[in-house]
Short mmCIF file of C-alpha atoms in Angstrom, two decimals:
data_model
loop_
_atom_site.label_atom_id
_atom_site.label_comp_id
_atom_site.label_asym_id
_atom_site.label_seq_id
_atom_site.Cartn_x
_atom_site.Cartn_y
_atom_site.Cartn_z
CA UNK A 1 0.00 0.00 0.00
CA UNK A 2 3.14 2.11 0.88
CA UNK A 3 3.91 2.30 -2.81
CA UNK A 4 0.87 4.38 -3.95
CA UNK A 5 2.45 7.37 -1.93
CA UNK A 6 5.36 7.70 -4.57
CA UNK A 7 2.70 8.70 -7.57
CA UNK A 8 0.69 10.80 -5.76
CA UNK A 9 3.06 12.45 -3.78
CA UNK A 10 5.13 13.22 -6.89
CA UNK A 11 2.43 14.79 -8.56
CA UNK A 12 1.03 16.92 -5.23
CA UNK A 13 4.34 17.58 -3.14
CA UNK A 14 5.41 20.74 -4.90
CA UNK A 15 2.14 22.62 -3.71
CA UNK A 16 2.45 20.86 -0.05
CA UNK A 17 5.87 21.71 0.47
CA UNK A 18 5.45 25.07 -0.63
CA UNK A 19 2.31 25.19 2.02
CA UNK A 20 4.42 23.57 4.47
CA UNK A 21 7.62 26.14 3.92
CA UNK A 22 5.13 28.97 4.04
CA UNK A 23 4.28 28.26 7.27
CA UNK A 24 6.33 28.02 10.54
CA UNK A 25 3.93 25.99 12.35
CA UNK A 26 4.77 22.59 13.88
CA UNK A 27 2.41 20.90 11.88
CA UNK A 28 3.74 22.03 8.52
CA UNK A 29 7.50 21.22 10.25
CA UNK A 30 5.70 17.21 10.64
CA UNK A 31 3.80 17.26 7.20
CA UNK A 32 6.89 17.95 5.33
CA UNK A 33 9.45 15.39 7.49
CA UNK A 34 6.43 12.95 7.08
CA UNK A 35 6.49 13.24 3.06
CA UNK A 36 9.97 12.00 3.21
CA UNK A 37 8.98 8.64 4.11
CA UNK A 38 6.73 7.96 1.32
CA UNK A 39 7.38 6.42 -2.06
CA UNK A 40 10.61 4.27 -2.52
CA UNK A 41 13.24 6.31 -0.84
CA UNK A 42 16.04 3.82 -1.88
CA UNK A 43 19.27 5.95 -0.09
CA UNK A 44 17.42 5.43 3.31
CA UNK A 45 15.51 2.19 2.85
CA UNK A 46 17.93 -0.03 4.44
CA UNK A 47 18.06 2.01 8.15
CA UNK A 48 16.95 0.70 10.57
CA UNK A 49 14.31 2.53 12.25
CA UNK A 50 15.34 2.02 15.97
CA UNK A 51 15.68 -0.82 18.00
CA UNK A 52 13.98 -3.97 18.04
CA UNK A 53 10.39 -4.23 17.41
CA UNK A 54 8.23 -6.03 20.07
CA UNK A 55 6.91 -8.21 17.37
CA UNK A 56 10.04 -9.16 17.39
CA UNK A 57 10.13 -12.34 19.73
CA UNK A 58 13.09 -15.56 19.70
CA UNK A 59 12.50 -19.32 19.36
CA UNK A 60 15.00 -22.03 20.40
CA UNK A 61 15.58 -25.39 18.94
CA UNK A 62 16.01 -28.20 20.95
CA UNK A 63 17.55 -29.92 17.52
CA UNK A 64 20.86 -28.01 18.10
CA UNK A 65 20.40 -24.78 20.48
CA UNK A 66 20.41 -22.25 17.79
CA UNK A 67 17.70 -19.66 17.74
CA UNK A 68 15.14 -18.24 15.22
CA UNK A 69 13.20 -14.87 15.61
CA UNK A 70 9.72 -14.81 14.48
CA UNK A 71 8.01 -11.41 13.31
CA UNK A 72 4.63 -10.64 13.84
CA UNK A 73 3.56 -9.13 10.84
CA UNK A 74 -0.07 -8.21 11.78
CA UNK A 75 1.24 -6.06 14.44
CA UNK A 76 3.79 -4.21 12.37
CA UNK A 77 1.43 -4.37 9.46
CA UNK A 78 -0.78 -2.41 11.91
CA UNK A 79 1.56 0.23 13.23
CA UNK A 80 1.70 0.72 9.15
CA UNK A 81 -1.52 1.76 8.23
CA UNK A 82 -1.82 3.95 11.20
CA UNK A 83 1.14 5.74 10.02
CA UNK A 84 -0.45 5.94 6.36
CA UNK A 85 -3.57 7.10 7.78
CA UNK A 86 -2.08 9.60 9.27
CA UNK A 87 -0.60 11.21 6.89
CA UNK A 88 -3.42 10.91 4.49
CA UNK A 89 -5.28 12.70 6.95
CA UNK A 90 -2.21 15.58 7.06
CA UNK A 91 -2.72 15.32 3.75
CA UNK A 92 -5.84 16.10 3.05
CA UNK A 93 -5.85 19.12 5.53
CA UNK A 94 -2.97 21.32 3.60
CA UNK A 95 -4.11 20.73 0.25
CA UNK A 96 -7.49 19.25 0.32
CA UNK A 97 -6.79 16.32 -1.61
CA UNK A 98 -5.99 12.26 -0.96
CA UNK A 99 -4.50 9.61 -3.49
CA UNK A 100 -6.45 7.87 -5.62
CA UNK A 101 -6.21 3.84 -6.44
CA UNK A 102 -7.69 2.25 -9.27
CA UNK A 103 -8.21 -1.68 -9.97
CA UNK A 104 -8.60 -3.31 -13.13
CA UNK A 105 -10.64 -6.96 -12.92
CA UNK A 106 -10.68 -8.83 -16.16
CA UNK A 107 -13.29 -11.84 -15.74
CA UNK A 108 -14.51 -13.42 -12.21
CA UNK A 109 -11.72 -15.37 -10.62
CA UNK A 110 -12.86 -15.98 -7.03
CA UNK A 111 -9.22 -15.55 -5.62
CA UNK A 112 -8.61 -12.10 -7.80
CA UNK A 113 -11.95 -10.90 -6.64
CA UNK A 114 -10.62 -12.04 -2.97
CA UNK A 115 -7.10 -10.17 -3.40
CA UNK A 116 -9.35 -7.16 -4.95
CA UNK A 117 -11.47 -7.00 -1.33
CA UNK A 118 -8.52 -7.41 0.85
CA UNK A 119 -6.84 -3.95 -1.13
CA UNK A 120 -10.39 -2.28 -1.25
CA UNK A 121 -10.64 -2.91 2.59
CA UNK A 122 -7.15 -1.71 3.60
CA UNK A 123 -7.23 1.35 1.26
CA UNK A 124 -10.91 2.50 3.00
CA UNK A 125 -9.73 2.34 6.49
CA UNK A 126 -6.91 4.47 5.43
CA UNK A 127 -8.68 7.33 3.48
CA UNK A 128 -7.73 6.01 0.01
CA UNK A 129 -9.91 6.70 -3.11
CA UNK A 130 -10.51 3.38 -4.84
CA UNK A 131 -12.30 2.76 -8.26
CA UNK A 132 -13.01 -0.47 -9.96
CA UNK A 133 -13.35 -1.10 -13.56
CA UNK A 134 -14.65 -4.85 -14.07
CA UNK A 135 -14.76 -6.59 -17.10
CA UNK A 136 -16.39 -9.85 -18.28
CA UNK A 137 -14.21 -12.83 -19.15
CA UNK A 138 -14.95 -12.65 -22.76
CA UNK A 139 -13.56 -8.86 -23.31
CA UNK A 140 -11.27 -7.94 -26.19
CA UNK A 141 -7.94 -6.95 -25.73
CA UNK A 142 -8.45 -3.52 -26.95
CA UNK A 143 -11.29 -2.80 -24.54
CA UNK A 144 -9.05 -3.20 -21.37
CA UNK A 145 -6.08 -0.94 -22.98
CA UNK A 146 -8.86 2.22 -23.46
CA UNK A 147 -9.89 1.71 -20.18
CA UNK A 148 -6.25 2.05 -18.73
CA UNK A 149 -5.62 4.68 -21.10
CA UNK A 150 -8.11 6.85 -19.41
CA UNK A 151 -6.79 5.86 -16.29
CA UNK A 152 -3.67 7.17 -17.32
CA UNK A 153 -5.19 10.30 -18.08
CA UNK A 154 -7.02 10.95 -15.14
CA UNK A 155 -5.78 13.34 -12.55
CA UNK A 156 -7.75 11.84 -9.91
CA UNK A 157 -6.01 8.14 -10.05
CA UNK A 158 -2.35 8.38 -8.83
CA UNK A 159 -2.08 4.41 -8.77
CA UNK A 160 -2.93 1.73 -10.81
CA UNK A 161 -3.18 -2.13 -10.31
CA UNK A 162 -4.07 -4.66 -12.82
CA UNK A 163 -5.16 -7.75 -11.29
CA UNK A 164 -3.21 -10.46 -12.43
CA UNK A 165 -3.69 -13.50 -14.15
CA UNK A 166 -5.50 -11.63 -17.36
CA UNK A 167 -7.62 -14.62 -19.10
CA UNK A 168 -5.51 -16.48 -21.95
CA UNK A 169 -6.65 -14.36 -24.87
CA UNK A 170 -5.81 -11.18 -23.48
CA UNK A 171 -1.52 -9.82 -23.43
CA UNK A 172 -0.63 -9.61 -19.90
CA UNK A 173 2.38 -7.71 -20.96
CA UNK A 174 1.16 -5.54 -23.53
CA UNK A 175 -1.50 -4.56 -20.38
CA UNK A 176 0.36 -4.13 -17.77
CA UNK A 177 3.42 -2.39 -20.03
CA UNK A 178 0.43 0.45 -21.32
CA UNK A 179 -0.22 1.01 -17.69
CA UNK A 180 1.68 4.57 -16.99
CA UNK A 181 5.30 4.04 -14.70
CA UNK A 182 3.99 6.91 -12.78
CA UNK A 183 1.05 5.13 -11.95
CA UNK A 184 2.27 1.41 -11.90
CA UNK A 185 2.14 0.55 -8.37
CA UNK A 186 2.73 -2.92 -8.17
CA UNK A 187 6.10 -2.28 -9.87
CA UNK A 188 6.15 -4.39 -13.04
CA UNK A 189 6.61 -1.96 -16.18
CA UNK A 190 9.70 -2.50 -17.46
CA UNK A 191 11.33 1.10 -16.73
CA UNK A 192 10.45 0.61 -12.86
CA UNK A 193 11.96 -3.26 -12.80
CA UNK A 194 14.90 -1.45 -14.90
CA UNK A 195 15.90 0.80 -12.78
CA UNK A 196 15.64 -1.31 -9.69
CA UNK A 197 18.29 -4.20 -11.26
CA UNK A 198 20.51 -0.50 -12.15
CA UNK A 199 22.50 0.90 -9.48
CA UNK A 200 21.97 4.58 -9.17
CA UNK A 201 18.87 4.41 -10.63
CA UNK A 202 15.41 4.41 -8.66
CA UNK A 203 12.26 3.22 -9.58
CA UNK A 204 9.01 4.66 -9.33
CA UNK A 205 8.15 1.69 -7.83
CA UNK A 206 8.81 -1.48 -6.20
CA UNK A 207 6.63 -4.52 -5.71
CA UNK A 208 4.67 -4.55 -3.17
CA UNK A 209 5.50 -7.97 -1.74
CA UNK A 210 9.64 -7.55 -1.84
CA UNK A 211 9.53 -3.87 -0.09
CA UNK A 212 6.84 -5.67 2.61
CA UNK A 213 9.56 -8.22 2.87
CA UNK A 214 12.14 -5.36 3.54
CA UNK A 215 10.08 -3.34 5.97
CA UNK A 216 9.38 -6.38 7.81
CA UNK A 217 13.20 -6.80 8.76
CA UNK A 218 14.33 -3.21 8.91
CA UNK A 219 11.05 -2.98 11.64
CA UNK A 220 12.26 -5.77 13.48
CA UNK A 221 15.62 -4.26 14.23
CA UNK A 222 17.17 -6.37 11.63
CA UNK A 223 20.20 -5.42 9.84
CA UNK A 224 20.51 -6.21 6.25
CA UNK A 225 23.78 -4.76 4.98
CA UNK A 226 26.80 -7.08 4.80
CA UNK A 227 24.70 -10.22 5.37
CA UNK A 228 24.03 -13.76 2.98
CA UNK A 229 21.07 -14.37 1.69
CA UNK A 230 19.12 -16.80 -0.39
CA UNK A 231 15.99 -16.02 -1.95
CA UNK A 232 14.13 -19.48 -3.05
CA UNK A 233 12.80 -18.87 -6.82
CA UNK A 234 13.36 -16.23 -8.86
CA UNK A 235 9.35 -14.92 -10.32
CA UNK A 236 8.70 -11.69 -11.61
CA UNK A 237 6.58 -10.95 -8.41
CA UNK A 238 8.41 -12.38 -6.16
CA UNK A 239 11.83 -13.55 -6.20
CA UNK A 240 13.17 -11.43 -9.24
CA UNK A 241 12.90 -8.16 -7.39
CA UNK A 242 13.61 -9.08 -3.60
CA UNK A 243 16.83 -10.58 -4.94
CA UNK A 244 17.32 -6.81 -6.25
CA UNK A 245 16.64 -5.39 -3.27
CA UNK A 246 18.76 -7.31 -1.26
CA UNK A 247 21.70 -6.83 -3.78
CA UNK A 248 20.88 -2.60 -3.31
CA UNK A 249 21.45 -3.79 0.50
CA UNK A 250 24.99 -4.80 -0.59
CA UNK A 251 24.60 -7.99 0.99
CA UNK A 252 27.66 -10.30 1.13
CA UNK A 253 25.80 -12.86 -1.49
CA UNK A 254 22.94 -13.22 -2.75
CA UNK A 255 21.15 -16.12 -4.85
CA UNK A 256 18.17 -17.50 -6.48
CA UNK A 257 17.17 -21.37 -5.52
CA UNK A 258 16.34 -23.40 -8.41
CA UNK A 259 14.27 -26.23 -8.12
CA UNK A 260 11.70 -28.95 -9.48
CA UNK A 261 8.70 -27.22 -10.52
CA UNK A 262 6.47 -29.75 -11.62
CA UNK A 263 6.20 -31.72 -7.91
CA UNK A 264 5.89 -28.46 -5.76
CA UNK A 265 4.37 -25.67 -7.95
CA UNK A 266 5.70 -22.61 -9.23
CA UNK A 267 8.33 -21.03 -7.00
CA UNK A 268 7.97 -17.34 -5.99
#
């Protein structure tokens, strides 16, 4: 969700910062620190934000007495969206405006229509503007890309999500590739996964799933920099981009696992 602030912030934090530098009072001093947080912010994404989280609890095996730590997401996932809510709300009291998300369903998968609620739910209790464009199965090619070109085009919509898998007969990547960087939240047009794999470059966006990944760690007191790590599989989604991530993290080595698809599923 995190990712939708880099669009719409882009486009609307030239007027807030000018509100913000306008005026001396503390509020204006918070609004503008707070808009430094938002979007990507590669140079500072691998501090750590303070000390250990409390979701942040140890585990020891009796096998041979070494110990895991397991994070509680749904705490820090929490702490989160009361931060984005937050700043929504800032938001929309200096310039009278919040970010807008729009979804594109092709056809009536039950678990896209269940991934659609989920991101409908969190984006309401946060103050995000959603709008859903459905589409039967049987649409044509053609009638998706018109509807994402005005989606493009519209002021109002700073993010943009097509929900994924697109039925057989429809280009997945001509879609999601027509879908405007600026507006391609989940991070899969080919100039945002570009400039992620380059170093100096930064994307408008990363996917979702890797950057939750990241935050998960850096909230947990968990320093990445200088360590190994092996991400199993090496998707698009998935696996592709945390591995890029983690390589931004200078991390002593990094590597995607390789495996037998065909007895355990696709790896991610």
């Amino acid at each position: 969700m995190r990712c939708l602030w880099a669009a719409s912030w882009r486009s609307l934090r030239r007027k807030t910062l000018h509100s913000s530098t306008s005026s001396s009072s503390p509020s204006s001093s918070s609004l503008s620190s707070n808009l430094k947080l938002l979007g990507p912010n590669l140079p500072d994404v691998w501090m750590v934000p303070g000390p250990s989280s409390s979701a942040f609890r140890s585990q020891s095996s009796a096998a041979n007495g070494q110990t895991a730590n397991v994070i509680n997401g749904k705490s820090i996932a929490r702490a989160i969206r009361a931060e984005i809510a937050n700043e929504i709300c800032r938001m929309k009291e200096t310039i009278v405006k919040s970010p807008g998300l729009a979804i594109v369903l092709v056809g009536g998968r039950r678990d896209s229509r269940t991934f659609i609620r989920v991101k409908l739910k969190a984006c309401e209790e946060v103050g995000i503007t959603t709008y859903v464009e459905e589409f039967p199965e049987e649409c044509t090619e053609d009638e998706v890309l018109r509807v994402v070109s005005r989606l493009n085009n519209n002021p109002s919509v700073n993010g943009i999500i097509v929900q994924l898998p697109l039925p057989q007969h429809v280009d997945e990547e001509r879609i999601v590739n027509f879908v405007s960087p600026e507006k391609d939240v989940d991070g899969f047009h080919p100039l945002n996964m570009g400039n992620l794999a380059m170093k100096g470059r930064e994307p408008l966006f990363i996917p979702c799933a890797p950057k939750g990944c990241i935050e998960l760690l850096l909230r947990s007191g968990v320093e990445i920099m200088g360590k190994r790590a092996v991400v199993v599989g090496r998707s698009k989604i998935v696996g592709l981009p945390t591995s890029l991530l983690l390589q931004l993290a200078k991390t002593g080595s990094c590597c995607s696992g390789y495996g037998d698809q065909s007895s355990s599923g696709s790896w991610r």
